[in-house]
Coordinates of N, CA and C in Angstrom, one line a residue:
M1 N -171.5 -25.2 -6.9 CA -170.7 -26.3 -7.5 C -169.4 -25.7 -8.0
K2 N -168.3 -26.4 -7.8 CA -167.0 -25.9 -8.2 C -166.9 -26.1 -9.7
K3 N -166.2 -25.1 -10.3 CA -166.0 -25.1 -11.8 C -164.8 -26.1 -12.0
A4 N -164.9 -26.7 -13.2 CA -163.8 -27.6 -13.6 C -163.6 -27.4 -15.1
I5 N -162.4 -27.3 -15.6 CA -162.2 -27.2 -17.0 C -161.9 -28.7 -17.5
V6 N -162.7 -29.1 -18.6 CA -162.5 -30.4 -19.2 C -161.9 -30.2 -20.5
L7 N -160.7 -30.7 -20.7 CA -160.1 -30.7 -22.1 C -160.9 -31.7 -22.9
F8 N -161.5 -31.2 -24.0 CA -162.6 -31.9 -24.6 C -162.4 -32.0 -26.1
S9 N -162.1 -33.2 -26.6 CA -161.9 -33.4 -28.0 C -163.2 -33.9 -28.8
G10 N -164.2 -34.3 -28.0 CA -165.3 -35.0 -28.6 C -165.2 -36.4 -28.9
G11 N -164.1 -37.0 -28.3 CA -163.8 -38.4 -28.5 C -164.4 -39.2 -27.3
L12 N -164.1 -40.5 -27.4 CA -164.6 -41.4 -26.4 C -164.1 -41.1 -25.0
D13 N -162.8 -40.9 -24.9 CA -162.2 -40.7 -23.5 C -162.6 -39.4 -22.9
S14 N -162.5 -38.3 -23.7 CA -162.8 -37.0 -23.1 C -164.3 -36.9 -22.8
T15 N -165.2 -37.6 -23.5 CA -166.6 -37.6 -23.2 C -166.9 -38.3 -21.9
T16 N -166.2 -39.4 -21.7 CA -166.3 -40.1 -20.4 C -165.8 -39.2 -19.3
C17 N -164.7 -38.5 -19.5 CA -164.2 -37.6 -18.5 C -165.2 -36.5 -18.2
L18 N -165.9 -36.0 -19.2 CA -166.9 -35.0 -18.9 C -168.0 -35.5 -18.0
A19 N -168.5 -36.8 -18.3 CA -169.5 -37.4 -17.6 C -169.1 -37.6 -16.1
I20 N -167.8 -38.0 -15.9 CA -167.3 -38.3 -14.6 C -167.2 -36.9 -13.8
A21 N -166.7 -35.9 -14.5 CA -166.6 -34.6 -13.8 C -168.0 -34.1 -13.3
R22 N -169.0 -34.3 -14.1 CA -170.3 -33.9 -13.7 C -170.8 -34.8 -12.6
A23 N -170.6 -36.1 -12.7 CA -171.0 -37.0 -11.6 C -170.3 -36.7 -10.3
Q24 N -169.1 -36.2 -10.3 CA -168.4 -35.9 -9.1 C -168.9 -34.5 -8.5
G25 N -169.8 -33.9 -9.1 CA -170.4 -32.6 -8.6 C -169.8 -31.4 -9.1
F26 N -168.9 -31.5 -10.1 CA -168.3 -30.2 -10.7 C -169.3 -29.6 -11.7
S27 N -169.1 -28.3 -11.9 CA -169.7 -27.6 -13.0 C -168.7 -27.5 -14.1
P28 N -168.8 -28.3 -15.1 CA -167.8 -28.4 -16.2 C -167.9 -27.3 -17.2
L29 N -166.7 -26.8 -17.6 CA -166.5 -26.0 -18.8 C -165.6 -26.7 -19.7
C30 N -166.1 -26.9 -21.0 CA -165.4 -27.7 -21.9 C -164.5 -26.8 -22.7
L31 N -163.2 -27.3 -23.0 CA -162.3 -26.6 -23.8 C -161.8 -27.5 -24.9
S32 N -162.1 -27.1 -26.1 CA -161.6 -27.9 -27.3 C -160.5 -27.0 -28.0
I33 N -159.6 -27.7 -28.6 CA -158.5 -27.0 -29.3 C -158.5 -27.4 -30.8
D34 N -158.6 -26.4 -31.6 CA -158.5 -26.6 -33.1 C -157.0 -26.4 -33.4
Y35 N -156.3 -27.6 -33.5 CA -154.8 -27.5 -33.6 C -154.3 -27.8 -35.0
G36 N -155.2 -27.8 -35.9 CA -154.8 -28.1 -37.3 C -154.9 -29.6 -37.5
Q37 N -155.6 -30.4 -36.7 CA -155.6 -31.8 -36.8 C -156.4 -32.2 -38.1
R38 N -155.9 -33.2 -38.7 CA -156.6 -33.7 -40.0 C -158.0 -34.2 -39.7
H39 N -158.2 -34.7 -38.5 CA -159.5 -35.2 -38.1 C -160.3 -34.1 -37.3
A40 N -160.3 -32.9 -37.9 CA -161.0 -31.7 -37.2 C -162.5 -32.0 -37.1
I41 N -163.0 -33.0 -37.8 CA -164.4 -33.3 -37.6 C -164.8 -33.6 -36.1
E42 N -163.7 -34.0 -35.3 CA -164.0 -34.2 -33.9 C -164.5 -33.0 -33.2
L43 N -164.2 -31.8 -33.7 CA -164.7 -30.6 -33.1 C -166.3 -30.4 -33.3
K44 N -166.8 -31.0 -34.4 CA -168.2 -31.0 -34.5 C -168.9 -31.9 -33.5
A45 N -168.2 -33.1 -33.3 CA -168.7 -34.0 -32.2 C -168.6 -33.3 -30.9
A46 N -167.6 -32.5 -30.6 CA -167.5 -31.8 -29.3 C -168.7 -30.8 -29.2
E47 N -169.0 -30.2 -30.2 CA -170.2 -29.2 -30.2 C -171.5 -29.9 -29.9
R48 N -171.7 -31.1 -30.5 CA -172.9 -31.8 -30.3 C -173.0 -32.4 -28.9
I49 N -171.9 -32.9 -28.4 CA -171.9 -33.6 -27.1 C -172.0 -32.5 -26.0
S50 N -171.3 -31.5 -26.1 CA -171.4 -30.4 -25.0 C -172.8 -29.9 -25.0
A51 N -173.4 -29.7 -26.1 CA -174.8 -29.2 -26.2 C -175.7 -30.2 -25.5
S52 N -175.5 -31.5 -25.8 CA -176.4 -32.5 -25.2 C -176.2 -32.6 -23.7
F53 N -175.0 -32.2 -23.2 CA -174.8 -32.2 -21.7 C -175.3 -30.9 -21.1
G54 N -175.5 -29.9 -22.0 CA -175.9 -28.6 -21.5 C -174.7 -27.9 -20.8
V55 N -173.5 -28.1 -21.4 CA -172.3 -27.6 -20.8 C -171.6 -26.6 -21.8
P56 N -171.1 -25.4 -21.3 CA -170.5 -24.5 -22.2 C -169.2 -25.0 -22.9
L57 N -169.0 -24.7 -24.1 CA -167.8 -25.1 -24.9 C -167.1 -23.9 -25.4
R58 N -165.8 -23.9 -25.2 CA -164.9 -22.9 -25.8 C -164.0 -23.6 -26.8
I59 N -163.9 -23.1 -28.0 CA -163.0 -23.7 -29.0 C -161.9 -22.7 -29.2
L60 N -160.6 -23.1 -29.0 CA -159.5 -22.2 -29.2 C -158.7 -22.6 -30.4
Q61 N -158.2 -21.6 -31.2 CA -157.4 -21.9 -32.3 C -155.9 -21.9 -31.9
C62 N -155.3 -22.9 -32.2 CA -153.8 -23.0 -31.8 C -153.2 -24.0 -32.8
S63 N -152.9 -23.6 -34.0 CA -152.5 -24.6 -35.0 C -151.1 -25.1 -34.7
L64 N -150.9 -26.4 -34.8 CA -149.6 -27.0 -34.6 C -149.1 -27.5 -35.9
R65 N -149.8 -27.2 -37.0 CA -149.3 -27.6 -38.3 C -148.0 -26.9 -38.7
E66 N -147.8 -25.7 -38.2 CA -146.5 -25.1 -38.4 C -145.3 -25.8 -37.8
I67 N -145.6 -26.6 -36.8 CA -144.6 -27.4 -36.2 C -144.4 -28.7 -36.9
G68 N -145.6 -29.3 -37.2 CA -145.6 -30.6 -38.0 C -145.0 -31.8 -37.1
G69 N -144.4 -32.7 -37.8 CA -143.8 -33.8 -37.1 C -144.7 -34.9 -36.7
S70 N -146.0 -34.8 -37.1 CA -146.9 -35.9 -36.7 C -147.8 -36.2 -37.9
A71 N -148.3 -37.4 -38.0 CA -149.3 -37.8 -39.0 C -150.6 -37.1 -38.8
L72 N -150.8 -36.5 -37.6 CA -152.1 -35.8 -37.4 C -152.1 -34.4 -37.7
T73 N -150.9 -33.8 -37.9 CA -150.8 -32.4 -38.2 C -149.9 -32.1 -39.4
S74 N -149.7 -33.1 -40.3 CA -148.9 -32.9 -41.5 C -149.4 -33.8 -42.6
E75 N -148.7 -33.9 -43.7 CA -149.1 -34.8 -44.8 C -148.5 -36.2 -44.6
L76 N -147.9 -36.5 -43.5 CA -147.4 -37.8 -43.2 C -148.6 -38.8 -43.2
P77 N -148.6 -39.9 -43.8 CA -149.7 -40.8 -43.7 C -150.0 -41.4 -42.4
V78 N -151.3 -41.5 -42.0 CA -151.7 -42.2 -40.8 C -151.5 -43.7 -40.9
P79 N -150.7 -44.3 -40.1 CA -150.5 -45.7 -40.2 C -151.7 -46.5 -40.0
M80 N -151.9 -47.6 -40.8 CA -153.1 -48.4 -40.7 C -152.8 -49.8 -40.2
E81 N -151.6 -50.1 -39.9 CA -151.2 -51.4 -39.5 C -150.8 -51.4 -38.0
E82 N -150.8 -52.5 -37.4 CA -150.4 -52.6 -36.0 C -149.0 -52.2 -35.9
P83 N -148.6 -51.4 -34.8 CA -147.2 -50.9 -34.7 C -146.3 -52.1 -34.5
A84 N -145.1 -51.9 -35.0 CA -144.0 -52.9 -34.8 C -143.7 -53.1 -33.3
P85 N -143.3 -54.3 -32.8 CA -143.0 -54.5 -31.4 C -142.0 -53.5 -30.8
N86 N -141.0 -53.1 -31.7 CA -140.0 -52.2 -31.2 C -140.3 -50.7 -31.4
E87 N -141.5 -50.4 -31.9 CA -141.9 -49.0 -32.1 C -142.6 -48.5 -30.9
R88 N -141.9 -47.7 -30.1 CA -142.5 -47.3 -28.8 C -143.4 -46.1 -28.9
I89 N -143.0 -45.1 -29.7 CA -143.8 -43.9 -29.9 C -144.1 -43.7 -31.4
P90 N -145.4 -43.9 -31.8 CA -145.8 -43.9 -33.2 C -145.8 -42.5 -33.8
I91 N -145.9 -42.4 -35.1 CA -145.9 -41.2 -35.8 C -147.2 -40.3 -35.6
T92 N -148.2 -40.9 -34.9 CA -149.4 -40.1 -34.6 C -149.1 -39.3 -33.3
Y93 N -148.0 -39.4 -32.7 CA -147.7 -38.6 -31.5 C -147.5 -37.1 -32.1
V94 N -148.2 -36.2 -31.4 CA -148.1 -34.8 -31.7 C -147.2 -34.1 -30.7
P95 N -146.0 -33.6 -31.2 CA -145.0 -33.0 -30.3 C -145.6 -32.0 -29.3
A96 N -145.4 -32.4 -28.0 CA -145.8 -31.5 -26.9 C -147.3 -31.2 -26.8
R97 N -148.1 -32.0 -27.4 CA -149.6 -31.6 -27.5 C -150.2 -31.4 -26.1
N98 N -150.1 -32.4 -25.3 CA -150.7 -32.3 -24.0 C -150.1 -31.2 -23.1
T99 N -148.8 -30.9 -23.3 CA -148.2 -29.8 -22.6 C -148.9 -28.5 -23.0
I100 N -149.0 -28.3 -24.3 CA -149.7 -27.1 -24.8 C -151.1 -27.0 -24.4
F101 N -151.8 -28.2 -24.5 CA -153.3 -28.2 -24.2 C -153.5 -27.8 -22.7
L102 N -152.7 -28.4 -21.9 CA -152.8 -28.2 -20.4 C -152.4 -26.7 -20.1
A103 N -151.5 -26.2 -20.8 CA -151.1 -24.8 -20.6 C -152.3 -23.9 -20.9
L104 N -153.0 -24.2 -22.0 CA -154.2 -23.4 -22.4 C -155.3 -23.6 -21.4
A105 N -155.5 -24.8 -20.9 CA -156.5 -25.1 -19.9 C -156.2 -24.4 -18.6
L106 N -154.9 -24.3 -18.3 CA -154.5 -23.7 -17.0 C -154.8 -22.2 -17.1
G107 N -154.5 -21.5 -18.2 CA -154.9 -20.1 -18.4 C -156.4 -19.9 -18.3
F108 N -157.1 -20.8 -18.9 CA -158.6 -20.7 -18.9 C -159.1 -20.9 -17.4
A109 N -158.5 -21.8 -16.7 CA -158.9 -22.1 -15.4 C -158.6 -20.9 -14.5
E110 N -157.5 -20.3 -14.7 CA -157.1 -19.1 -13.8 C -158.1 -18.0 -14.1
V111 N -158.5 -17.7 -15.3 CA -159.4 -16.7 -15.6 C -160.8 -17.0 -15.0
E112 N -161.2 -18.2 -15.1 CA -162.5 -18.7 -14.7 C -162.6 -18.9 -13.2
G113 N -161.5 -18.8 -12.5 CA -161.5 -19.1 -11.0 C -161.7 -20.6 -10.7
A114 N -161.2 -21.4 -11.6 CA -161.3 -22.9 -11.4 C -159.9 -23.4 -11.0
Q115 N -159.9 -24.4 -10.2 CA -158.6 -25.0 -9.8 C -158.5 -26.5 -10.2
D116 N -159.5 -27.0 -10.9 CA -159.6 -28.4 -11.3 C -159.7 -28.5 -12.8
I117 N -158.8 -29.3 -13.4 CA -158.7 -29.6 -14.8 C -158.8 -31.1 -15.0
F118 N -159.7 -31.5 -15.9 CA -159.9 -32.9 -16.3 C -159.3 -33.2 -17.6
L119 N -158.5 -34.3 -17.7 CA -157.8 -34.7 -18.9 C -158.0 -36.2 -19.1
G120 N -158.4 -36.6 -20.3 CA -158.8 -38.0 -20.5 C -157.7 -38.8 -21.0
I121 N -156.5 -38.6 -20.4 CA -155.4 -39.5 -20.8 C -155.5 -40.9 -20.2
N122 N -154.9 -41.8 -20.9 CA -155.0 -43.2 -20.4 C -153.6 -43.9 -20.5
A123 N -153.2 -44.6 -19.4 CA -151.9 -45.2 -19.4 C -151.9 -46.7 -19.6
V124 N -153.1 -47.2 -20.0 CA -153.2 -48.7 -20.2 C -153.3 -48.9 -21.7
D125 N -154.5 -48.6 -22.3 CA -154.8 -48.8 -23.7 C -154.4 -47.5 -24.4
Y126 N -153.2 -47.2 -24.6 CA -152.8 -46.0 -25.3 C -151.6 -46.3 -26.2
S127 N -151.1 -45.3 -26.9 CA -150.1 -45.6 -28.0 C -148.6 -45.3 -27.5
G128 N -148.4 -45.2 -26.3 CA -147.0 -45.0 -25.8 C -146.6 -43.5 -25.8
Y129 N -147.6 -42.6 -25.9 CA -147.2 -41.2 -25.9 C -146.7 -40.8 -24.5
P130 N -145.5 -40.1 -24.5 CA -144.9 -39.7 -23.2 C -145.7 -38.8 -22.4
D131 N -146.6 -38.0 -23.0 CA -147.4 -37.0 -22.3 C -148.7 -37.6 -21.8
C132 N -148.8 -38.9 -21.7 CA -149.9 -39.6 -21.1 C -149.5 -40.3 -19.8
R133 N -148.3 -40.1 -19.3 CA -147.9 -40.8 -18.2 C -148.2 -40.0 -16.9
P134 N -148.4 -40.7 -15.8 CA -148.6 -40.0 -14.5 C -147.5 -39.1 -14.1
E135 N -146.3 -39.4 -14.4 CA -145.2 -38.5 -14.1 C -145.3 -37.1 -14.7
F136 N -145.8 -37.1 -16.0 CA -146.0 -35.9 -16.7 C -147.1 -35.1 -16.0
V137 N -148.2 -35.7 -15.6 CA -149.3 -35.0 -14.9 C -148.8 -34.4 -13.6
S138 N -148.1 -35.2 -12.8 CA -147.6 -34.7 -11.6 C -146.6 -33.5 -11.8
A139 N -145.8 -33.6 -12.8 CA -144.8 -32.5 -13.0 C -145.6 -31.2 -13.5
F140 N -146.7 -31.4 -14.2 CA -147.4 -30.2 -14.7 C -148.2 -29.5 -13.5
E141 N -148.7 -30.3 -12.6 CA -149.3 -29.8 -11.4 C -148.3 -28.9 -10.6
T142 N -147.1 -29.4 -10.5 CA -146.0 -28.6 -9.9 C -145.8 -27.3 -10.6
L143 N -145.7 -27.4 -11.9 CA -145.5 -26.2 -12.8 C -146.6 -25.2 -12.6
A144 N -147.8 -25.7 -12.5 CA -149.0 -24.8 -12.4 C -148.9 -24.0 -11.2
G145 N -148.4 -24.5 -10.1 CA -148.3 -23.8 -8.9 C -147.2 -22.7 -8.9
L146 N -146.2 -23.0 -9.8 CA -145.1 -22.0 -9.9 C -145.3 -20.9 -10.9
A147 N -146.1 -21.2 -12.0 CA -146.1 -20.4 -13.1 C -147.3 -19.5 -13.2
T148 N -148.2 -19.5 -12.2 CA -149.4 -18.7 -12.3 C -149.6 -17.8 -11.1
K149 N -150.2 -16.7 -11.3 CA -150.5 -15.8 -10.2 C -151.4 -16.5 -9.1
A150 N -152.4 -17.2 -9.6 CA -153.2 -17.9 -8.6 C -152.4 -18.9 -7.8
G151 N -151.5 -19.6 -8.5 CA -150.7 -20.6 -7.8 C -149.8 -20.0 -6.7
V152 N -149.2 -18.9 -7.1 CA -148.3 -18.1 -6.2 C -149.1 -17.6 -5.0
E153 N -150.4 -17.3 -5.2 CA -151.2 -16.8 -4.1 C -151.9 -17.9 -3.3
G154 N -151.6 -19.1 -3.6 CA -152.0 -20.2 -2.8 C -153.0 -21.2 -3.4
T155 N -153.4 -21.0 -4.6 CA -154.3 -21.9 -5.3 C -153.6 -23.2 -5.7
H156 N -154.1 -24.3 -5.3 CA -153.5 -25.6 -5.8 C -154.3 -26.2 -6.9
F157 N -153.7 -26.1 -8.1 CA -154.4 -26.7 -9.3 C -154.3 -28.2 -9.3
H158 N -155.4 -28.9 -9.6 CA -155.4 -30.3 -9.6 C -155.8 -30.8 -11.0
I159 N -154.9 -31.6 -11.6 CA -155.2 -32.3 -12.9 C -155.8 -33.6 -12.6
H160 N -157.1 -33.8 -12.9 CA -157.8 -35.0 -12.7 C -157.6 -35.9 -14.0
T161 N -157.2 -37.1 -13.8 CA -157.0 -38.1 -14.9 C -157.8 -39.4 -14.5
P162 N -159.1 -39.4 -14.4 CA -159.9 -40.5 -13.9 C -159.8 -41.7 -14.8
L163 N -159.3 -41.6 -16.0 CA -159.2 -42.8 -16.9 C -157.8 -43.4 -16.9
A164 N -156.9 -42.8 -16.2 CA -155.5 -43.2 -16.3 C -155.2 -44.7 -16.2
G165 N -155.8 -45.3 -15.2 CA -155.6 -46.7 -14.9 C -156.6 -47.7 -15.5
L166 N -157.4 -47.2 -16.4 CA -158.5 -48.1 -16.9 C -158.2 -48.6 -18.3
S167 N -158.6 -49.7 -18.6 CA -158.6 -50.2 -20.0 C -159.7 -49.5 -20.8
K168 N -159.6 -49.6 -22.1 CA -160.6 -49.0 -23.0 C -162.0 -49.6 -22.7
A169 N -162.0 -50.9 -22.4 CA -163.3 -51.6 -22.1 C -163.9 -51.0 -20.8
Q170 N -163.0 -50.8 -19.8 CA -163.5 -50.3 -18.5 C -163.9 -48.9 -18.6
I171 N -163.3 -48.1 -19.5 CA -163.7 -46.7 -19.7 C -165.1 -46.7 -20.3
I172 N -165.3 -47.6 -21.3 CA -166.6 -47.6 -22.0 C -167.7 -48.1 -21.0
Q173 N -167.4 -49.1 -20.2 CA -168.4 -49.5 -19.2 C -168.7 -48.4 -18.2
R174 N -167.7 -47.7 -17.8 CA -168.0 -46.5 -16.8 C -168.8 -45.5 -17.5
G175 N -168.6 -45.2 -18.8 CA -169.4 -44.2 -19.5 C -170.8 -44.6 -19.6
V176 N -171.0 -45.9 -20.0 CA -172.4 -46.4 -20.1 C -173.1 -46.3 -18.8
E177 N -172.4 -46.6 -17.7 CA -173.1 -46.4 -16.4 C -173.5 -45.0 -16.1
L178 N -172.8 -44.1 -16.7 CA -173.1 -42.6 -16.5 C -174.0 -42.1 -17.6
G179 N -174.5 -43.0 -18.5 CA -175.4 -42.5 -19.6 C -174.8 -41.9 -20.8
V180 N -173.5 -42.1 -21.0 CA -172.9 -41.6 -22.2 C -173.4 -42.2 -23.5
D181 N -173.7 -41.4 -24.5 CA -174.1 -41.9 -25.8 C -172.8 -41.9 -26.7
Y182 N -172.2 -43.0 -26.8 CA -170.9 -43.1 -27.5 C -171.1 -42.9 -29.0
S183 N -172.3 -43.1 -29.5 CA -172.5 -42.9 -31.0 C -172.3 -41.5 -31.4
M184 N -172.3 -40.5 -30.4 CA -172.0 -39.1 -30.8 C -170.6 -38.8 -30.8
T185 N -169.7 -39.7 -30.3 CA -168.3 -39.4 -30.2 C -167.5 -39.7 -31.5
H186 N -166.3 -39.1 -31.6 CA -165.5 -39.4 -32.7 C -164.1 -39.7 -32.3
S187 N -163.5 -40.8 -32.8 CA -162.1 -41.2 -32.4 C -161.2 -41.3 -33.5
C188 N -161.6 -41.5 -34.7 CA -160.8 -41.9 -35.9 C -159.8 -40.8 -36.3
Y189 N -158.6 -41.2 -36.6 CA -157.6 -40.3 -37.1 C -157.7 -40.0 -38.6
A190 N -158.4 -40.8 -39.3 CA -158.4 -40.7 -40.8 C -159.9 -40.9 -41.3
P191 N -160.8 -40.1 -40.9 CA -162.2 -40.3 -41.3 C -162.4 -40.0 -42.8
S192 N -163.5 -40.5 -43.3 CA -163.8 -40.2 -44.7 C -164.4 -38.8 -44.8
M193 N -164.6 -38.4 -46.0 CA -165.2 -37.1 -46.3 C -166.6 -37.0 -45.7
R194 N -167.3 -38.1 -45.6 CA -168.6 -38.1 -45.0 C -168.6 -38.2 -43.5
G195 N -167.4 -38.4 -42.9 CA -167.3 -38.4 -41.5 C -167.3 -39.8 -40.9
F196 N -167.3 -40.9 -41.8 CA -167.2 -42.2 -41.3 C -165.8 -42.6 -40.8
A197 N -165.7 -43.3 -39.7 CA -164.5 -43.8 -39.2 C -163.8 -44.8 -40.1
C198 N -162.5 -44.8 -40.2 CA -161.8 -45.7 -41.1 C -161.9 -47.1 -40.6
G199 N -161.9 -47.3 -39.3 CA -161.9 -48.6 -38.8 C -160.5 -49.3 -38.7
E200 N -159.5 -48.7 -39.2 CA -158.2 -49.3 -39.4 C -157.1 -48.6 -38.6
C201 N -157.2 -47.3 -38.4 CA -156.1 -46.6 -37.6 C -156.0 -47.1 -36.2
E202 N -155.0 -46.8 -35.5 CA -154.8 -47.3 -34.2 C -155.9 -46.9 -33.2
S203 N -156.4 -45.7 -33.4 CA -157.5 -45.2 -32.5 C -158.7 -46.0 -32.8
C204 N -159.0 -46.3 -34.0 CA -160.2 -47.1 -34.3 C -160.0 -48.5 -33.8
R205 N -158.9 -49.1 -33.9 CA -158.6 -50.4 -33.4 C -158.8 -50.5 -31.9
L206 N -158.3 -49.5 -31.2 CA -158.5 -49.5 -29.7 C -160.0 -49.4 -29.4
R207 N -160.7 -48.5 -30.1 CA -162.1 -48.3 -29.8 C -162.9 -49.6 -30.1
R208 N -162.7 -50.2 -31.3 CA -163.4 -51.4 -31.6 C -163.1 -52.5 -30.6
R209 N -161.9 -52.7 -30.2 CA -161.5 -53.7 -29.3 C -162.1 -53.4 -27.9
G210 N -162.2 -52.2 -27.5 CA -162.8 -51.8 -26.2 C -164.2 -52.2 -26.1
F211 N -165.0 -51.9 -27.2 CA -166.4 -52.2 -27.2 C -166.6 -53.7 -27.2
L212 N -165.8 -54.4 -27.9 CA -165.9 -55.9 -28.0 C -165.6 -56.5 -26.6
Q213 N -164.5 -56.1 -26.0 CA -164.2 -56.6 -24.7 C -165.2 -56.2 -23.6
A214 N -165.8 -55.0 -23.8 CA -166.8 -54.6 -22.8 C -168.1 -55.3 -23.0
G215 N -168.3 -56.0 -24.1 CA -169.6 -56.6 -24.4 C -170.7 -55.7 -24.7
I216 N -170.3 -54.5 -25.3 CA -171.3 -53.4 -25.5 C -171.3 -53.2 -27.0
A217 N -172.5 -53.0 -27.6 CA -172.6 -52.7 -29.1 C -171.8 -51.5 -29.4
D218 N -171.1 -51.6 -30.5 CA -170.3 -50.4 -31.0 C -171.2 -49.8 -32.1
L219 N -171.7 -48.6 -31.8 CA -172.6 -47.9 -32.8 C -171.8 -46.9 -33.7
T220 N -170.5 -47.0 -33.6 CA -169.7 -46.1 -34.5 C -170.0 -46.3 -35.9
R221 N -170.0 -45.2 -36.7 CA -170.2 -45.3 -38.1 C -168.9 -45.5 -38.8
Y222 N -168.6 -46.8 -39.2 CA -167.4 -47.1 -39.9 C -167.7 -47.1 -41.4
K223 N -166.7 -46.9 -42.2 CA -166.8 -46.8 -43.6 C -167.1 -48.2 -44.2
D224 N -166.8 -49.2 -43.5 CA -167.1 -50.6 -44.0 C -168.4 -51.1 -43.4

């Protein structure tokens, strides 16, 4: 079985990505990043889920709090209202996050002898983040071939984004088909001290709407 690195947050999308990677015959290795996110409880979810899949998990420390500029890595408040129609990129955008994460995954892949990386970005139900676009993924694949010893020696790194064209409801339906237990996942940007999802941030709204549209019970623990 070919190895594949799965960038893994413990959230709904990355867990579906993990299930898809395994269903496609890959031997997944999960990579989670502790980047100073205020919702670091997601890393506990990543540990639980990877253990339930029987998949190795590596957690790397790479704090982005020193950079700041995001409600997820600073003291800026997480917005709880629907974004304004003219707000294209919300304050929950973390500067260069997917570029940094993919760079770490690329290094991990090169060391592990893997040429496949799975990333759970979504270009339909997402928040307008520029590093969730297909153009970004294509550009990074080109970079991977130029910037690594393995690439120069002929390895073609492939960034898999199996969720890119799916709605949140379609992602959930696909995961359920693959046996994903979404009650183990965490998506909320502003969880309570007890780990309950706020139910109001944009990530929670997308999650709730996805389950509703999919016609599947949402077993998420919300504070309300």
